[in-house]
CSV table of C-alpha atoms in Angstrom, one decimal:
chain,number,residue,atom,x,y,z
A,1302,UNK,CA,117.4,129.8,110.3
A,1303,UNK,CA,119.6,130.8,107.4
A,1304,UNK,CA,118.5,133.3,105.0
A,1305,UNK,CA,118.2,130.8,102.2
A,1306,UNK,CA,115.9,128.6,104.2
A,1307,UNK,CA,113.8,131.5,105.1
A,1308,UNK,CA,113.3,132.4,101.6
A,1309,UNK,CA,112.2,128.9,100.7
A,1310,UNK,CA,109.7,128.8,103.6
A,1311,UNK,CA,108.5,132.2,102.4
A,1312,UNK,CA,107.8,130.7,98.9
A,1313,UNK,CA,106.2,127.6,100.3
A,1314,UNK,CA,103.9,129.7,102.4
A,1315,UNK,CA,103.0,131.6,99.3
A,1316,UNK,CA,102.2,128.5,97.2
A,1317,UNK,CA,100.3,127.2,100.2
A,1318,UNK,CA,98.2,130.3,100.3
A,1319,UNK,CA,97.5,130.2,96.7
A,1320,UNK,CA,96.4,126.5,96.8
A,1321,UNK,CA,93.5,127.5,99.1
A,1322,UNK,CA,91.8,128.9,96.0
A,1323,UNK,CA,93.6,127.5,92.9
A,1324,UNK,CA,95.0,124.2,91.7
A,1325,UNK,CA,98.7,123.8,91.7
A,1326,UNK,CA,98.8,123.1,87.9
A,1327,UNK,CA,97.2,126.5,87.4
A,1328,UNK,CA,99.4,128.4,89.7
A,1329,UNK,CA,102.5,130.2,88.1
A,1330,UNK,CA,105.7,131.1,89.3
A,1331,UNK,CA,104.7,134.7,88.8
A,1332,UNK,CA,101.7,134.2,91.2
A,1333,UNK,CA,104.0,132.6,93.7
A,1334,UNK,CA,106.7,135.4,93.7
A,1335,UNK,CA,103.9,138.0,93.7
A,1336,UNK,CA,102.3,136.4,96.9
A,1337,UNK,CA,105.9,136.0,98.4
A,1338,UNK,CA,106.7,139.7,97.6
A,1339,UNK,CA,110.0,138.6,95.9
A,1340,UNK,CA,111.4,138.2,92.4
A,1341,UNK,CA,111.4,135.4,89.8
A,1342,UNK,CA,115.1,135.4,90.0
A,1343,UNK,CA,115.0,134.7,93.7
A,1344,UNK,CA,112.5,132.0,93.0
A,1345,UNK,CA,114.7,130.2,90.6
A,1346,UNK,CA,117.9,130.7,92.8
A,1347,UNK,CA,116.0,128.2,95.1
A,1348,UNK,CA,113.8,126.0,92.8
A,1349,UNK,CA,113.7,124.7,89.3
A,1350,UNK,CA,109.9,125.1,89.2
A,1351,UNK,CA,106.8,125.1,91.3
A,1352,UNK,CA,106.9,121.3,91.6
A,1353,UNK,CA,110.4,121.4,92.9
A,1354,UNK,CA,109.0,124.0,95.5
A,1355,UNK,CA,106.4,121.5,96.5
A,1356,UNK,CA,108.6,118.5,96.7
A,1357,UNK,CA,111.0,120.4,98.8
A,1358,UNK,CA,108.4,121.2,101.3
A,1359,UNK,CA,107.3,117.6,101.3
A,1360,UNK,CA,110.9,116.8,102.0
A,1361,UNK,CA,110.7,118.7,105.2
A,1362,UNK,CA,107.8,116.4,106.4
A,1363,UNK,CA,109.9,113.3,105.6
A,1364,UNK,CA,112.7,114.5,107.6
A,1365,UNK,CA,110.5,114.8,110.7
A,1366,UNK,CA,108.5,111.6,110.2
A,1367,UNK,CA,109.1,108.4,108.0
A,1368,UNK,CA,112.9,109.1,107.5
A,1369,UNK,CA,113.3,108.8,111.4
A,1370,UNK,CA,111.5,105.3,111.4
A,1371,UNK,CA,114.0,102.8,112.7
A,1372,UNK,CA,116.1,105.5,114.1
A,1373,UNK,CA,113.8,107.3,116.5
A,1374,UNK,CA,110.4,105.9,115.8
A,1375,UNK,CA,108.8,102.6,115.0
A,1376,UNK,CA,107.2,102.0,111.5
A,1377,UNK,CA,103.8,103.0,113.0
A,1378,UNK,CA,105.2,106.0,114.9
A,1379,UNK,CA,106.8,107.3,111.8
A,1380,UNK,CA,103.9,106.8,109.5
A,1381,UNK,CA,101.5,108.5,112.3
A,1382,UNK,CA,103.7,111.6,112.3
A,1383,UNK,CA,103.5,111.7,108.5
A,1384,UNK,CA,99.7,111.5,108.3
A,1385,UNK,CA,99.3,113.9,111.2
A,1386,UNK,CA,101.5,116.6,109.2
A,1387,UNK,CA,99.5,115.7,105.9
A,1388,UNK,CA,96.1,116.2,108.0
A,1389,UNK,CA,97.5,119.6,109.4
A,1390,UNK,CA,98.4,120.7,105.8
A,1391,UNK,CA,95.4,119.1,104.3
A,1392,UNK,CA,94.7,121.7,101.5
A,1393,UNK,CA,98.3,121.9,100.4
A,1394,UNK,CA,98.6,118.1,100.1
A,1395,UNK,CA,95.2,117.8,98.6
A,1396,UNK,CA,96.1,120.2,95.8
A,1397,UNK,CA,99.6,118.8,95.5
A,1398,UNK,CA,98.5,115.3,95.2
A,1399,UNK,CA,95.8,116.3,92.4
A,1400,UNK,CA,98.6,117.5,90.1
A,1401,UNK,CA,99.3,115.3,87.2
A,1402,UNK,CA,102.7,116.9,86.2
A,1403,UNK,CA,105.5,114.6,85.6
A,1404,UNK,CA,107.3,116.2,88.6
A,1405,UNK,CA,104.4,115.9,90.9
A,1406,UNK,CA,104.3,115.2,94.5
A,1407,UNK,CA,102.7,111.9,94.1
A,1408,UNK,CA,105.6,110.5,92.0
A,1409,UNK,CA,108.2,112.2,94.2
A,1410,UNK,CA,106.5,110.7,97.4
A,1411,UNK,CA,106.3,107.2,95.8
A,1412,UNK,CA,110.0,107.4,94.9
A,1413,UNK,CA,111.0,108.8,98.5
A,1414,UNK,CA,108.9,105.9,100.2
A,1415,UNK,CA,110.5,103.3,98.0
A,1416,UNK,CA,114.0,104.6,98.2
A,1417,UNK,CA,113.6,104.8,102.1
A,1418,UNK,CA,112.3,101.2,102.6
A,1419,UNK,CA,114.8,99.8,100.3
A,1420,UNK,CA,117.6,101.5,102.0
A,1421,UNK,CA,116.3,100.6,105.5
A,1422,UNK,CA,115.8,97.0,104.8
A,1423,UNK,CA,119.2,96.6,103.0
A,1424,UNK,CA,121.1,98.5,105.8
A,1425,UNK,CA,119.3,96.3,108.6
A,1426,UNK,CA,119.6,93.1,106.7
A,1427,UNK,CA,123.1,93.8,105.1
A,1428,UNK,CA,122.0,92.4,101.8
A,1429,UNK,CA,120.1,93.6,98.7
A,1430,UNK,CA,116.4,93.0,98.4
A,1431,UNK,CA,115.4,89.7,96.8
A,1432,UNK,CA,113.4,90.0,93.5
A,1433,UNK,CA,110.2,88.9,95.5
A,1434,UNK,CA,110.7,91.5,98.3
A,1435,UNK,CA,111.5,94.2,95.8
A,1436,UNK,CA,108.3,93.4,93.9
A,1437,UNK,CA,106.2,93.3,97.1
A,1438,UNK,CA,107.8,96.5,98.3
A,1439,UNK,CA,107.0,98.2,95.0
A,1440,UNK,CA,103.5,97.0,94.9
A,1441,UNK,CA,103.0,98.1,98.5
A,1442,UNK,CA,104.5,101.5,98.0
A,1443,UNK,CA,102.3,102.1,95.0
A,1444,UNK,CA,99.1,101.0,96.8
A,1445,UNK,CA,99.8,103.0,99.9
A,1446,UNK,CA,100.6,106.1,97.9
A,1447,UNK,CA,97.4,105.6,96.0
A,1448,UNK,CA,95.4,105.2,99.3
A,1449,UNK,CA,97.3,108.2,100.8
A,1450,UNK,CA,96.2,110.4,97.8
A,1451,UNK,CA,92.7,109.1,98.1
A,1452,UNK,CA,92.6,109.8,101.9
A,1453,UNK,CA,93.8,113.4,101.6
A,1454,UNK,CA,91.8,114.3,98.3
A,1455,UNK,CA,88.6,113.0,99.9
A,1456,UNK,CA,88.9,115.1,102.8
A,1457,UNK,CA,91.0,112.9,105.3
A,1458,UNK,CA,87.8,111.8,107.1
A,1459,UNK,CA,89.5,108.8,108.9
A,1460,UNK,CA,91.9,109.7,111.7
A,1461,UNK,CA,95.6,109.4,111.0
A,1462,UNK,CA,95.7,106.4,113.4
A,1463,UNK,CA,92.9,104.6,111.3
A,1464,UNK,CA,94.7,105.3,108.0
A,1465,UNK,CA,98.1,104.2,109.3
A,1466,UNK,CA,96.7,100.9,110.9
A,1467,UNK,CA,94.9,100.1,107.6
A,1468,UNK,CA,98.2,100.7,105.5
A,1469,UNK,CA,100.1,98.5,108.1
A,1470,UNK,CA,97.5,95.9,107.9
A,1471,UNK,CA,97.7,95.9,104.0
A,1472,UNK,CA,101.3,95.0,104.0
A,1473,UNK,CA,101.9,91.6,102.3
A,1474,UNK,CA,102.9,89.0,105.0
A,1475,UNK,CA,106.4,88.3,103.5
A,1476,UNK,CA,107.1,92.2,103.5
A,1477,UNK,CA,105.5,92.6,106.9
A,1478,UNK,CA,108.0,90.0,108.2
A,1479,UNK,CA,111.0,91.6,106.7
A,1480,UNK,CA,109.9,95.1,108.1
A,1481,UNK,CA,109.2,93.5,111.5
A,1482,UNK,CA,112.5,92.0,111.6
A,1483,UNK,CA,114.2,95.4,110.8
A,1484,UNK,CA,112.2,97.5,113.4
A,1485,UNK,CA,113.9,99.2,116.4
A,1486,UNK,CA,115.5,96.6,118.6
């Protein structure tokens, strides 16, 4: 792993450790660099702020799960990998999803999911989303994001399999048909 990536992971581990006892909104960059035994300059060389760090760490999850849907995984397999990762990192995600900052993980995750599905559908169908599918997709992504936040902040009591199946079952039928048509052949 390159030195730059090593430092990013070190900072991520530091913020994760701090989140065990403190909310993300109360953690400062000074707290993070102290825990990581590095400098503020080093932090700002890699990230704009603590929310950028959290979103970068989330992006590592996305690369291993839902961004591989339609490439290596079916929709269900990709979502299952995402929720298994969230469950393994429950404290981190519970704290990160509670943040109300403009750059919060909740907003970032919503945009990532929406962009991913939009790109996936348009690439597979070779045409832009219809206004109806765009509306259904936005509504579904917003709802699934809210349910993901609720699941993790309330202790992730249901299994990843259960929550994934519920999220898939909640898809509007017209959106489900489009997603089904774009699954792995």
